[in-house]
Amino acid sequence: TLAWDSAAKQEGCRGWADRVLDETTTGAYDLVVTSARNNLPALGQTMSTSYDAWYKGYRSVLRRWASAGVDVLVVRDTPAPGKTIGSVPDCLAQHEGDPRACSGPRDQWVPRDPLTAAADRLKSTHMRTVDLNNHFCTEERCDAVVGGVVVYVDGHHLSQTYAGTLAPYLEAPLTKAVDAATD
């Protein structure tokens, strides 16, 4: 459970998750595609101590899907520049003509992803993962502008244009997941 600012939000979030799991384990879906960004701490934790709780929660959900025979494609979380520069458009405006000034270190921008880790460690034939972060980052740096396209509309949401450039890289893993789910 996430530490929302009210018990009603915590209950609403948990209720929504339970309904989604109930609905998606009925056999009515060929494939579940999911991703997550952790912006709230786990209940009783801080952001820096929440990883294990997030991991256990995701592992529980993934196990339930796998036990129900649900095929799942987990898309790894994307880099988050807001951790070092805040808003990408604001940074680009301040550094007109020098988009590299708005890039950041991969080890700070690419978050640990407990959902992807849980899927990878589950070793289920129903689980697949895809990581597109090499289309944002080199081994050392992540960029705010790639191929002349602004990547973010703020500190973490992808621009529609950049998201569209990722489609060819998502096509093969998505097609493979759909094919496996419908065979």
Coordinates of C-alpha atoms in Angstrom, one line a residue, residues 21 30-38 51 54-55 57-66 70-78 111-133 169-170 172-178 181:
L21 CA -6.5 -7.8 -10.7
D30 CA -4.7 -12.2 -23.9
L31 CA -2.1 -9.8 -22.6
V32 CA -1.6 -7.3 -19.8
V33 CA 0.9 -4.5 -20.5
T34 CA 2.1 -2.6 -17.4
S35 CA 4.6 -0.2 -16.2
A36 CA 5.1 1.8 -13.0
R37 CA 6.8 4.8 -11.6
N38 CA 7.1 5.0 -7.8
Y51 CA 12.2 -0.4 -2.6
W54 CA 7.4 -2.0 -3.7
Y55 CA 9.2 -5.1 -4.9
G57 CA 3.9 -5.8 -3.7
Y58 CA 4.7 -6.1 -7.4
R59 CA 5.9 -9.6 -7.0
S60 CA 2.6 -10.5 -5.4
V61 CA 0.6 -9.0 -8.3
L62 CA 2.8 -10.7 -10.9
R63 CA 2.6 -14.0 -9.2
R64 CA -1.2 -13.7 -9.2
W65 CA -1.2 -13.0 -12.9
A66 CA 1.2 -15.9 -13.6
V70 CA -2.1 -14.3 -17.7
D71 CA 0.7 -13.2 -20.0
V72 CA 2.3 -9.9 -19.0
L73 CA 4.7 -7.5 -20.7
V74 CA 6.4 -5.1 -18.2
V75 CA 7.8 -1.9 -19.8
R76 CA 10.7 -0.7 -17.7
D77 CA 10.3 2.8 -16.2
T78 CA 11.9 5.6 -18.3
P111 CA 15.5 4.7 -11.5
R112 CA 15.7 1.3 -9.9
D113 CA 12.6 -0.5 -11.1
P114 CA 11.1 -2.9 -8.7
L115 CA 8.3 -4.0 -11.1
T116 CA 10.8 -5.0 -13.8
A117 CA 13.1 -6.7 -11.2
A118 CA 10.1 -8.7 -9.8
A119 CA 9.1 -9.8 -13.4
D120 CA 12.7 -10.8 -14.3
R121 CA 13.2 -12.7 -11.0
L122 CA 9.8 -14.5 -11.3
K123 CA 11.2 -16.6 -14.2
S124 CA 7.7 -17.3 -15.5
T125 CA 6.9 -18.1 -19.1
H126 CA 4.1 -15.6 -18.7
M127 CA 6.4 -12.7 -17.9
R128 CA 8.3 -10.6 -20.4
T129 CA 10.1 -7.3 -19.9
V130 CA 11.2 -4.6 -22.3
D131 CA 13.7 -1.8 -21.5
L132 CA 13.8 1.2 -23.9
N133 CA 16.2 3.3 -21.8
Y169 CA 11.6 -0.3 -30.7
L170 CA 8.5 -1.4 -28.8
A172 CA 9.1 -6.3 -31.8
P173 CA 8.8 -7.1 -28.0
L174 CA 5.1 -6.3 -28.0
T175 CA 4.5 -8.4 -31.1
K176 CA 6.4 -11.3 -29.5
A177 CA 4.4 -10.9 -26.3
V178 CA 1.1 -10.9 -28.2
A181 CA -0.2 -14.9 -25.4

